[in-house]
CSV table of C-alpha atoms and ligand atoms in Angstrom, one decimal:
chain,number,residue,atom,x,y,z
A,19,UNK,CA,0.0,0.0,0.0
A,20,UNK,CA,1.7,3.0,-1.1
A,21,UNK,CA,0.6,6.7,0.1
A,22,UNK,CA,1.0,10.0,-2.2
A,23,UNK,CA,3.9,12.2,-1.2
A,24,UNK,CA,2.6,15.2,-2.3
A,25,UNK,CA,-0.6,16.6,-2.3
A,26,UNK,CA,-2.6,17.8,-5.1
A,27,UNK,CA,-2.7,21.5,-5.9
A,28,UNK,CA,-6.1,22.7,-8.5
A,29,UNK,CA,-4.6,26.5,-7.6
A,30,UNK,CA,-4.9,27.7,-4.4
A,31,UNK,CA,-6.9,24.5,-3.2
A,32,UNK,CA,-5.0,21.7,-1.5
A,33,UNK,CA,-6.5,18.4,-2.3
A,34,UNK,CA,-5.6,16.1,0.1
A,35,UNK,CA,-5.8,13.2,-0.3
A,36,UNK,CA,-5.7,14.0,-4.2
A,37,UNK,CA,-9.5,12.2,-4.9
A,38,UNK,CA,-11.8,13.9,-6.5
A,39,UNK,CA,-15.7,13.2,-7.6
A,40,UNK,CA,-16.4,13.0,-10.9
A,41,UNK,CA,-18.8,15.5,-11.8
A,42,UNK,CA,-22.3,13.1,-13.4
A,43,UNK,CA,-25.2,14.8,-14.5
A,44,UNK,CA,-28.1,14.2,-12.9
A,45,UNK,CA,-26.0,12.3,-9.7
A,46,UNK,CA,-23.7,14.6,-8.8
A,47,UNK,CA,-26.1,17.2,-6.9
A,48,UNK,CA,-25.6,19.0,-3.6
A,49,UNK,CA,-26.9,16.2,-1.6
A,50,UNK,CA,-25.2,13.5,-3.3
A,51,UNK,CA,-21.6,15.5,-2.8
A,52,UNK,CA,-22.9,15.8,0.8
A,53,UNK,CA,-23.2,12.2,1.3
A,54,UNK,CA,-19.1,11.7,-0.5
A,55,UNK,CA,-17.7,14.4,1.4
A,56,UNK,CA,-19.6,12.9,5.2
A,57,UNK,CA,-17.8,10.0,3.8
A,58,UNK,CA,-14.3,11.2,3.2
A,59,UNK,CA,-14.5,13.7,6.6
A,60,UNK,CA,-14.5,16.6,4.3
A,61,UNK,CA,-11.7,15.6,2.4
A,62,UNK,CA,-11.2,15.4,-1.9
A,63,UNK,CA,-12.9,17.4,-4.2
A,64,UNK,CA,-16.9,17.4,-5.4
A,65,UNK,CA,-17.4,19.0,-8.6
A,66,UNK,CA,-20.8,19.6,-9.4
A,67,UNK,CA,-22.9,18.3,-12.4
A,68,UNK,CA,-22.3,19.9,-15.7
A,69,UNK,CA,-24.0,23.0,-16.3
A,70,UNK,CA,-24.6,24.7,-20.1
A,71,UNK,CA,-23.1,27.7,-20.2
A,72,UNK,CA,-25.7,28.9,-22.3
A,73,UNK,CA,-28.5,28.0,-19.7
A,74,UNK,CA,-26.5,29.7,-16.6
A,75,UNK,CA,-26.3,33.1,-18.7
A,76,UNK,CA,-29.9,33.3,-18.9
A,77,UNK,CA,-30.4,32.5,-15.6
A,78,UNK,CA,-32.5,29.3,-16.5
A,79,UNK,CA,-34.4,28.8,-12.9
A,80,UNK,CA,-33.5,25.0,-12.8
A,81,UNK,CA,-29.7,25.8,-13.8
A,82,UNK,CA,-29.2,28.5,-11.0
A,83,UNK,CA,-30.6,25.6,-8.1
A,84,UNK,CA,-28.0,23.0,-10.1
A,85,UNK,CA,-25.2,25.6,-8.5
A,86,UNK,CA,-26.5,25.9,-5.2
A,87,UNK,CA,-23.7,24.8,-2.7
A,88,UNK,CA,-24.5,23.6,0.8
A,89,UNK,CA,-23.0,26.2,3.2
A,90,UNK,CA,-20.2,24.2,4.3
A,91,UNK,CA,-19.2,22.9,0.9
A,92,UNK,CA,-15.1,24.3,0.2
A,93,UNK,CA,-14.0,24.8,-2.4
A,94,UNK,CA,-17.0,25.3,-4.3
A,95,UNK,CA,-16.4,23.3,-8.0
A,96,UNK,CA,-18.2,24.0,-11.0
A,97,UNK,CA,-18.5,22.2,-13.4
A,98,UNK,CA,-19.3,24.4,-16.8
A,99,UNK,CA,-20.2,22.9,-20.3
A,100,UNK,CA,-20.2,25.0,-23.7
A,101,UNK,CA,-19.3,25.5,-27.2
A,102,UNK,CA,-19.3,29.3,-27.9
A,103,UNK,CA,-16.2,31.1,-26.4
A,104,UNK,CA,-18.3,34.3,-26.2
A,105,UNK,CA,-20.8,32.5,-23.9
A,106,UNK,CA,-18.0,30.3,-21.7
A,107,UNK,CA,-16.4,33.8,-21.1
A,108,UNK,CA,-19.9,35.6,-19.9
A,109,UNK,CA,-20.5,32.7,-18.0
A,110,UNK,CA,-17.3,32.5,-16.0
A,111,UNK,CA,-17.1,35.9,-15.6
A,112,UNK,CA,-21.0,35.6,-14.0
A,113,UNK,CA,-19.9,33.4,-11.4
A,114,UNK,CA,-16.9,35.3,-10.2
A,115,UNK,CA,-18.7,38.4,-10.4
A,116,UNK,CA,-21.6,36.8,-8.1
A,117,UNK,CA,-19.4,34.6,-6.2
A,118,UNK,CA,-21.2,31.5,-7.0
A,119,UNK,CA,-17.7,29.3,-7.3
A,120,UNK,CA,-13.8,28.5,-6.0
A,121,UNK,CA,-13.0,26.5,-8.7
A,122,UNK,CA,-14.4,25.9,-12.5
A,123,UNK,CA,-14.0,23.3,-14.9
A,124,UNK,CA,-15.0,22.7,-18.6
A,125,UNK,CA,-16.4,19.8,-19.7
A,126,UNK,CA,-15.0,18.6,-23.2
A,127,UNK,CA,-16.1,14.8,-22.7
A,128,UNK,CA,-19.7,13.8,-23.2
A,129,UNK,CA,-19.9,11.7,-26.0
A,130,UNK,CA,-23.9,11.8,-26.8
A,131,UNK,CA,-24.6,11.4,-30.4
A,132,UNK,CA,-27.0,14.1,-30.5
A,133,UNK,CA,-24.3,16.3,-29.2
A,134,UNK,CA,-21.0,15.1,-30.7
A,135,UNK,CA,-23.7,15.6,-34.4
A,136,UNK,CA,-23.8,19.1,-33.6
A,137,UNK,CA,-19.6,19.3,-33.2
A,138,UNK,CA,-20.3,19.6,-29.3
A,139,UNK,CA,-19.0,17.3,-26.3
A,140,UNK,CA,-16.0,15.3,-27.3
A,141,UNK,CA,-15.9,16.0,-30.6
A,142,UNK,CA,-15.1,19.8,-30.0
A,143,UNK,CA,-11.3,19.5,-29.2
A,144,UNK,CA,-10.9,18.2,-32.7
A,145,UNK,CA,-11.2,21.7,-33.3
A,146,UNK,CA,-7.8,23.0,-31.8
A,147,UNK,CA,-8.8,26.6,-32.7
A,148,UNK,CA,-12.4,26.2,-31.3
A,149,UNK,CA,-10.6,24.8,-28.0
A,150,UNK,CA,-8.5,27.6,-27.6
A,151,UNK,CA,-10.6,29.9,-27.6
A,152,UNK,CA,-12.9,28.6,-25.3
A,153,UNK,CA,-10.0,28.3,-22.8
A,154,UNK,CA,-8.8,31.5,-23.4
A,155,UNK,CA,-12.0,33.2,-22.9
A,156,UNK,CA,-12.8,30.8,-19.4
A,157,UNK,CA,-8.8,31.7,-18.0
A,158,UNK,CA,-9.4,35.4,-18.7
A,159,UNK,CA,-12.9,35.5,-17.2
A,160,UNK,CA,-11.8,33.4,-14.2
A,161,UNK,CA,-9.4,35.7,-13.1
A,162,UNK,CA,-7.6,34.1,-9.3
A,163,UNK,CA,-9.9,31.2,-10.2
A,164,UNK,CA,-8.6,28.3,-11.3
A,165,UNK,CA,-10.0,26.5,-14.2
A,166,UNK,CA,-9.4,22.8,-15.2
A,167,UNK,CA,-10.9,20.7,-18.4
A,168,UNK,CA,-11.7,17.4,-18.3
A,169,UNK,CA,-11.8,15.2,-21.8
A,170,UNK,CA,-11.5,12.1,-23.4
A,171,UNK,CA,-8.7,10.5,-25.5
A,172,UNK,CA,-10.6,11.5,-28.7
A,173,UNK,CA,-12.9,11.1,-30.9
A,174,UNK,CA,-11.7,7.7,-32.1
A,175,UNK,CA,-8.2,5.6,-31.9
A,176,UNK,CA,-7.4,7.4,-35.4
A,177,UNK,CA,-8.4,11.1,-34.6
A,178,UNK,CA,-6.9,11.1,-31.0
A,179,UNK,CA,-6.8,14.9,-29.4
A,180,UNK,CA,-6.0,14.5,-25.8
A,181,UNK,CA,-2.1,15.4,-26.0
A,182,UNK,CA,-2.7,18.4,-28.8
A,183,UNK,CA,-5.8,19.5,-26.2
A,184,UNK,CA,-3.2,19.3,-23.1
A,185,UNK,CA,-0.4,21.3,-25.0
A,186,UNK,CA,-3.0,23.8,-25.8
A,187,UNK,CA,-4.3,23.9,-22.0
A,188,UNK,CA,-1.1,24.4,-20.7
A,189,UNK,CA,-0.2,27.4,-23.3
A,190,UNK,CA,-3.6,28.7,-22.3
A,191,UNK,CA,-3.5,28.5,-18.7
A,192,UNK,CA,-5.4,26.1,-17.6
A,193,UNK,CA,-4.9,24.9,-13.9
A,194,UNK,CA,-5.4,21.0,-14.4
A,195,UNK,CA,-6.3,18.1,-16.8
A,196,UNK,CA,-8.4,15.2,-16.3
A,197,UNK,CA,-8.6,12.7,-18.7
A,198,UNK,CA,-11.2,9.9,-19.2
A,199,UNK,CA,-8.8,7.3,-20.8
A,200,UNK,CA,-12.2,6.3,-23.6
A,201,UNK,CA,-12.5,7.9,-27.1
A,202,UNK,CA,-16.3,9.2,-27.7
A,203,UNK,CA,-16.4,6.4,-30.0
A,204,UNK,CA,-15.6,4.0,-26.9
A,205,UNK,CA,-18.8,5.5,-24.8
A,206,UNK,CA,-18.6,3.2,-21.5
A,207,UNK,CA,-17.4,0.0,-23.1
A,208,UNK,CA,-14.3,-1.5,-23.1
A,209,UNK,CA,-11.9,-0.4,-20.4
A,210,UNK,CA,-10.2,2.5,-19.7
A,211,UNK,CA,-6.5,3.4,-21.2
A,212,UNK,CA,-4.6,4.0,-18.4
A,213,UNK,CA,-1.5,4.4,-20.5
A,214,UNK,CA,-3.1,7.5,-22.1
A,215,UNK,CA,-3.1,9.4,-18.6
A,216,UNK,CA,0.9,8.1,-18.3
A,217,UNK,CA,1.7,9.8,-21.9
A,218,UNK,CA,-0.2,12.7,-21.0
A,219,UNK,CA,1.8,13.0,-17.6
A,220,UNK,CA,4.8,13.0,-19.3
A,221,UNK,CA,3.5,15.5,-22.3
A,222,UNK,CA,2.2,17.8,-20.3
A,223,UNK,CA,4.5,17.9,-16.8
A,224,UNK,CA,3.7,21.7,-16.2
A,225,UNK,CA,0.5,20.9,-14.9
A,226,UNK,CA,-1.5,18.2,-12.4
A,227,UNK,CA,-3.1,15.4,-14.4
A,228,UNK,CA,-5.8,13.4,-12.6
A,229,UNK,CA,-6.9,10.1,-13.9
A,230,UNK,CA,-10.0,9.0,-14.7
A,231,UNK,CA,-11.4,5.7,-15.7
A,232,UNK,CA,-12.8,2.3,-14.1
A,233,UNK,CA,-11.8,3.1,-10.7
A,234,UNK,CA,-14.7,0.5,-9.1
A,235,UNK,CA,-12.3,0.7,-5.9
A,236,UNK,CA,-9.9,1.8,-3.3
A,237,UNK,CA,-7.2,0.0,-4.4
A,238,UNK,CA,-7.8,1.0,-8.0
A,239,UNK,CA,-7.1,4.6,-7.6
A,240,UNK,CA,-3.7,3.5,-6.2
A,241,UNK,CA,-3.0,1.4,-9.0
A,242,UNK,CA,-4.1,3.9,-11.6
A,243,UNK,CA,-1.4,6.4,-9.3
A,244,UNK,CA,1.1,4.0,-9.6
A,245,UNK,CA,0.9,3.1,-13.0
A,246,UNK,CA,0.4,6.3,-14.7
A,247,UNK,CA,2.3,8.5,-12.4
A,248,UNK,CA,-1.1,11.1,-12.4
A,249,UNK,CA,-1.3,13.3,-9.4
A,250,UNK,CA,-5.0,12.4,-8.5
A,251,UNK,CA,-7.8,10.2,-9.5
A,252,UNK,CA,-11.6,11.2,-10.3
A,253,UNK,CA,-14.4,8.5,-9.6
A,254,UNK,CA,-17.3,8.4,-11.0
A,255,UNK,CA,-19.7,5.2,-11.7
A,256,UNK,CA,-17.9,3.4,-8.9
A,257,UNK,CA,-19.6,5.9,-6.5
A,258,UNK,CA,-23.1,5.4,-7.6
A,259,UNK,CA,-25.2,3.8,-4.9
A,260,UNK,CA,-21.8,3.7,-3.2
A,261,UNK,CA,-20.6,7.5,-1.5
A,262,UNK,CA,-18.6,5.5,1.3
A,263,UNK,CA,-16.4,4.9,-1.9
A,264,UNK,CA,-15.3,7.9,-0.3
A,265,UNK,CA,-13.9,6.9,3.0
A,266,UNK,CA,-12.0,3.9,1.6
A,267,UNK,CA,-9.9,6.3,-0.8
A,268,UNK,CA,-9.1,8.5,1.7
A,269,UNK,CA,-8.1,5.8,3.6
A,270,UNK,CA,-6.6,3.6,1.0
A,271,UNK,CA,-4.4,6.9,0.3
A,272,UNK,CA,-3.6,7.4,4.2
A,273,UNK,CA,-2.4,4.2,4.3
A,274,UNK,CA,-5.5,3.0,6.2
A,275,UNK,CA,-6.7,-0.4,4.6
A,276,UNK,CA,-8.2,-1.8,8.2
A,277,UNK,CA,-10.7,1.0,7.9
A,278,UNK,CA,-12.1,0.2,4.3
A,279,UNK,CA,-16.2,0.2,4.8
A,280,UNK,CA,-18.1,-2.8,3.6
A,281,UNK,CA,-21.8,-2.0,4.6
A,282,UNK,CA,-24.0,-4.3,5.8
A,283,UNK,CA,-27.8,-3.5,4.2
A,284,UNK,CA,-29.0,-2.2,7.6
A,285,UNK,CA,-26.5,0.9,7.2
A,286,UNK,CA,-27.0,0.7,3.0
A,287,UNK,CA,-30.9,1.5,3.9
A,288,UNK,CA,-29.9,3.9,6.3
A,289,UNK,CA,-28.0,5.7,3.6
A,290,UNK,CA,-30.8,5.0,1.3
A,291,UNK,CA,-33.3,7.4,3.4
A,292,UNK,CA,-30.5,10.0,4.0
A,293,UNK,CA,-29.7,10.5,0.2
A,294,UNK,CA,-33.6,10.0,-0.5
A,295,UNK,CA,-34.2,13.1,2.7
A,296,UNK,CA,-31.4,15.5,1.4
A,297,UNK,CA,-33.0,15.2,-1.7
A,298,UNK,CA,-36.4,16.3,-0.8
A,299,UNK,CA,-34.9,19.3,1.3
A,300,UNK,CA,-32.8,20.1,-2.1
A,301,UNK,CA,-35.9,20.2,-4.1
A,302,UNK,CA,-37.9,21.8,-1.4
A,303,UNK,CA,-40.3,18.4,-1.8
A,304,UNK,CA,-40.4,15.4,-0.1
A,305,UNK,CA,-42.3,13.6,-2.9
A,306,UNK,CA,-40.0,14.6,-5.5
A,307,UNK,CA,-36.6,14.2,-3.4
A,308,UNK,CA,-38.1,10.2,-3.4
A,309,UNK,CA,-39.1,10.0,-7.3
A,310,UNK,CA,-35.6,11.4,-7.9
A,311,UNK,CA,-34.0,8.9,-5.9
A,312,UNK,CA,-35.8,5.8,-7.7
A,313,UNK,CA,-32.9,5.9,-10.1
A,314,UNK,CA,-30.3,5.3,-6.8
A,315,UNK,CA,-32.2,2.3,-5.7
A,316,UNK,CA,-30.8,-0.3,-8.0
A,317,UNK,CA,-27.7,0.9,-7.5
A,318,UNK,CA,-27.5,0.8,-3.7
A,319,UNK,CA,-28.9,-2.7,-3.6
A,320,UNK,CA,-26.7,-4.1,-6.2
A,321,UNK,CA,-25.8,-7.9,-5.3
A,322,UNK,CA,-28.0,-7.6,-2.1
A,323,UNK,CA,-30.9,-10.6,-1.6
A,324,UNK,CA,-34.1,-8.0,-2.5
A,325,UNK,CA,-36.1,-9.8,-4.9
A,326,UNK,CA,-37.6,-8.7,-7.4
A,327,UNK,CA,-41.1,-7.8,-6.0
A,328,UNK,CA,-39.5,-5.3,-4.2
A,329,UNK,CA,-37.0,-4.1,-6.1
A,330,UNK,CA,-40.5,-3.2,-8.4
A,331,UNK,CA,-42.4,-1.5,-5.1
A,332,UNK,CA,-39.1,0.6,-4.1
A,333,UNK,CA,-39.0,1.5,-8.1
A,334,UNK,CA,-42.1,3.6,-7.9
A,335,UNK,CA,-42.2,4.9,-3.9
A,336,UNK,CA,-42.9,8.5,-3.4
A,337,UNK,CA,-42.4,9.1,0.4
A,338,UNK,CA,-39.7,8.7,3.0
A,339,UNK,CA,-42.0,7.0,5.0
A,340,UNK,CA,-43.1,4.3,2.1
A,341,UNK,CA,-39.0,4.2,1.5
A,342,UNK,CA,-38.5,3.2,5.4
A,343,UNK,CA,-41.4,0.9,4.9
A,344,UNK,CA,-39.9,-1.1,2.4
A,345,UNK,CA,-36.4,-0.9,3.7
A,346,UNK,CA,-37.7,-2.6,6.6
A,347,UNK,CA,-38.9,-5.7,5.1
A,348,UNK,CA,-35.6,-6.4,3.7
A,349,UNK,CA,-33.4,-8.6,6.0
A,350,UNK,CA,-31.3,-6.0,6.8
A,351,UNK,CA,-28.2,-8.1,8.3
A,352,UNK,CA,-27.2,-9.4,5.3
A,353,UNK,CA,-23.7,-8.6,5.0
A,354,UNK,CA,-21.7,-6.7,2.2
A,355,UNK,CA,-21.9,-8.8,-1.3
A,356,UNK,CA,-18.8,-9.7,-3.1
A,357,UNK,CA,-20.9,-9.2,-6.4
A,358,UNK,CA,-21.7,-5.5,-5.3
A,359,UNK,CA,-18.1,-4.7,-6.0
A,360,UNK,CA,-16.6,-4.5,-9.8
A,361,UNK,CA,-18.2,-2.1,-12.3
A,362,UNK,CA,-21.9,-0.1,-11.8
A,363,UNK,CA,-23.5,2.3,-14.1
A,364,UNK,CA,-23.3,2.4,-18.3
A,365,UNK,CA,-21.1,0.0,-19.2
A,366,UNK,CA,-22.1,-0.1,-22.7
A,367,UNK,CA,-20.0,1.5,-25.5
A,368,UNK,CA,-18.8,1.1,-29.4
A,369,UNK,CA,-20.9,3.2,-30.6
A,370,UNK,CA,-20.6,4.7,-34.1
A,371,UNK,CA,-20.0,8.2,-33.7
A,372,UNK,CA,-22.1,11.3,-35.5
A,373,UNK,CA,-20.2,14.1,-36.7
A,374,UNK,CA,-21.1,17.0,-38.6
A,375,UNK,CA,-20.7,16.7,-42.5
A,376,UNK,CA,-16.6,17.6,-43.0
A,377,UNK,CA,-16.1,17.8,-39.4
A,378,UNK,CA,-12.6,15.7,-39.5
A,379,UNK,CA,-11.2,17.6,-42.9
A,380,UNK,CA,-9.7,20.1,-41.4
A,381,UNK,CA,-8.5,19.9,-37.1
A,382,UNK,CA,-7.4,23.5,-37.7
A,383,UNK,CA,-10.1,25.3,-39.4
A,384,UNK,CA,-12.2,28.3,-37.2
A,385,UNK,CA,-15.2,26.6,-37.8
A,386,UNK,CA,-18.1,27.6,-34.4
A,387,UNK,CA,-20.6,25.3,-33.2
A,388,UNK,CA,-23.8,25.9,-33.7
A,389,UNK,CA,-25.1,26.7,-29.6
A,390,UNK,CA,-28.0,24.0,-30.5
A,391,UNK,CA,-24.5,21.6,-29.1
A,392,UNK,CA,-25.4,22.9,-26.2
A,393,UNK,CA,-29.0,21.8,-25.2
A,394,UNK,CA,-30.4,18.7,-24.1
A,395,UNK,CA,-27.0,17.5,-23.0
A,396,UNK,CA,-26.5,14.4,-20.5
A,397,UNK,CA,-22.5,14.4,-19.2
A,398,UNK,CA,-19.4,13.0,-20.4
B,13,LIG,C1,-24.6,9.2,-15.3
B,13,LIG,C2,-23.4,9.9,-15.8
B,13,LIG,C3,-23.3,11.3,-16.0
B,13,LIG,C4,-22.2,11.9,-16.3
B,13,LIG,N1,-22.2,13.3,-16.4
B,13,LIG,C5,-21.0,13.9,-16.7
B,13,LIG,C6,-20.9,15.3,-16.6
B,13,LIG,O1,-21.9,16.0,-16.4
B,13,LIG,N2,-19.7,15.9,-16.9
B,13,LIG,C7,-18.6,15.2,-17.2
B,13,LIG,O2,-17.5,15.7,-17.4
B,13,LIG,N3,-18.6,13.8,-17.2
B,13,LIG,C8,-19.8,13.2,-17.0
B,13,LIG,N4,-19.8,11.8,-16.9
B,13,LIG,C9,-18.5,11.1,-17.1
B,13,LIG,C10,-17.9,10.8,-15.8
B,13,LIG,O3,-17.5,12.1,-15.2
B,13,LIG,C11,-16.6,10.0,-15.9
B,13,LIG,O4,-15.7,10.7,-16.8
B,13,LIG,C12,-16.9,8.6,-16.5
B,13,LIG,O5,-18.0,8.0,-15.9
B,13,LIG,C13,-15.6,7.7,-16.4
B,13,LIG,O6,-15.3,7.6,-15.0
B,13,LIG,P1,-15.7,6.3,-14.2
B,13,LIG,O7,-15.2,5.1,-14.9
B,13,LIG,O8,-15.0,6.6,-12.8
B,13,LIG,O9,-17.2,6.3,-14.1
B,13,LIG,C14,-21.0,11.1,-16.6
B,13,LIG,C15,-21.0,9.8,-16.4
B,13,LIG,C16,-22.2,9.1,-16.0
B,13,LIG,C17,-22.1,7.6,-15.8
């Protein structure tokens, strides 16, 4: 068990010990970054669900709640999506002048056909031009804040872009890289390249570069440490139905393996109605703080003795006190489940990828995206 010498810088924040949640849209919501960081005893860094640039400059009423931080949440991360330099700049610039954030990153990885069709997502740093300006815009607007990207490897194994995208970063100033080791065309399938987050260490050594990619446990991030020499990891599907994730990086970084959490399904439920609650005060509605949660359940049951009845009944519940109810059917000392560990979320991938027409004749052309590449967007 090996332990990080030196702690992970994004600017002025000290990340220590250097984990860090990956921002998912729809998941990664105040509550659900409150439940990772009571975990990790405040340690690591939460990075909020991506928000359209486009949608935060016209104050869109469900965007402004999406960057609503619980009081006690430091640094504040942001994560911002967009595809018009222009817009990215009015953007950052709104959330330092308003205060809203400590730390902002762009989102250059979602690999949705109806985005990457458009020239948005992960098939914008193809555009080297297009991606420099965004950056340039987001470092100028930030001013003392510091702004990271996160991306994928590219859009396919023949039109790679992450080590031209991490040259450009550094020249532009950007304060961090995190790389998803998939190409767009990849999706979720297949495993991560963790060699791609060594090269990129070594391309770009001005500047920290967290890994990301199939890190389904503690002892993963260590590996992906070890064998990529990246200076932090961010974890994403391995968290769902799973925040104590949280505690066994911290300790699996610390050096403390004895303290790794295996939940038994008495303290699973118990988190269960936690997330389920802090959702309802989020919303401001019990009812819909449940309904949101239905897509959790699955999740934190996974390799637990349920049945299927119930998994159906806890599928459609709509209170905390129906949630309890069913909980407490369950036999609730059943012990942690080998088969809950190993992969959780999309795991599916190899999909053909939709480009604009002539999108790959030309990396350097000054070709925009339409801000259409912008709407109806689901993550990275
Ligand atoms: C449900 C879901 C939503 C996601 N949303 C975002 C997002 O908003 N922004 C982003 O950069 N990546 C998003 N991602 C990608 C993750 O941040 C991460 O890069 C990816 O899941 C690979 O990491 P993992 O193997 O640890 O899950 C999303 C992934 C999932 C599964």
């Amino acid at each position: 068990m090996t332990t990080l010498p030196t702690p992970l810088a994004i600017g002025p924040h000290t990340v220590q010990p250097p984990v860090v949640l990956a921002p998912m849209a729809g998941i990664t919501n105040a509550p659900f970054r409150t439940l990772c960081r009571e975990f990790s005893g405040g340690k690591g860094l939460f990075v909020s669900e991506m928000i359209t640039t486009r949608a935060l400059v016209e104050r869109n009423e469900k965007t402004m709640q999406l960057i609503h931080f619980d009081a006690t949440e430091k640094p504040r991360s942001i994560q911002l999506y967009g595809v018009d330099p222009a817009t990215v700049g009015k953007a950052v610039r709104m959330i330092v002048e308003e205060d809203r954030a400590d730390h902002i990153d762009l989102n250059f990885g979602c690999p949705v056909p109806k985005v990457t069709r458009k020239g948005g997502g992960s098939a914008l740093p193809y555009k080297r031009n297009l991606l420099r300006a965004i950056l340039r815009e987001a470092v100028a607007g930030a001013g003392e804040l510091p702004v990271t990207m996160k991306m994928r490897k590219g859009i396919d194994d023949d039109h790679l872009t992450y080590l031209d995208a991490g040259r450009i970063a550094v020249e532009e100033g950007v304060t961090a890289i995190a790389l998803h080791g998939r190409t767009t065309a990849q999706h979720y399938g297949g495993t991560a390249d963790w060699e791609a987050i060594a090269r990129l260490k070594e391309h770009v050594p001005e500047i920290p570069v967290l890994g990301n990619g199939d890190i389904w446990c503690a002892e993963d991030a260590l590996r992906m440490v070890r064998e990529t020499g990246c200076d932090g990891v961010v974890v994403g599907r391995g968290c769902l139905g799973r925040p104590w994730l949280f505690n066994d990086l911290v300790a699996a970084f610390e050096g403390r393996p004895q303290d790794f959490h295996e939940p038994t399904l008495r303290e699973v439920a118990a988190t269960m109605h936690r997330h389920a609650q802090l959702l309802g005060e989020w919303i401001g509605d019990e009812a819909r703080g449940v309904i949101d949660f239905r897509k959790h359940v699955a999740w934190y049951l996974k390799g637990f003795a349920v049945g299927s009845e119930m998994r159906k009944k806890l599928a459609v519940t709509s209170s905390l006190a129906e949630l309890d109810a069913h909980l407490s059917e369950l036999d609730l000392d059943q012990a942690w489940p080998d088969s809950a560990d190993g992969p959780r979320g999309r795991t599916s991938g190899n999909n053909r990828v939709v480009l604009p027409e002539g999108w790959l004749k030309d990396p350097y052309d000054c070709a925009g995206v339409s801000e259409d590449a912008e709407l109806d967007t689901s993550g990275g």
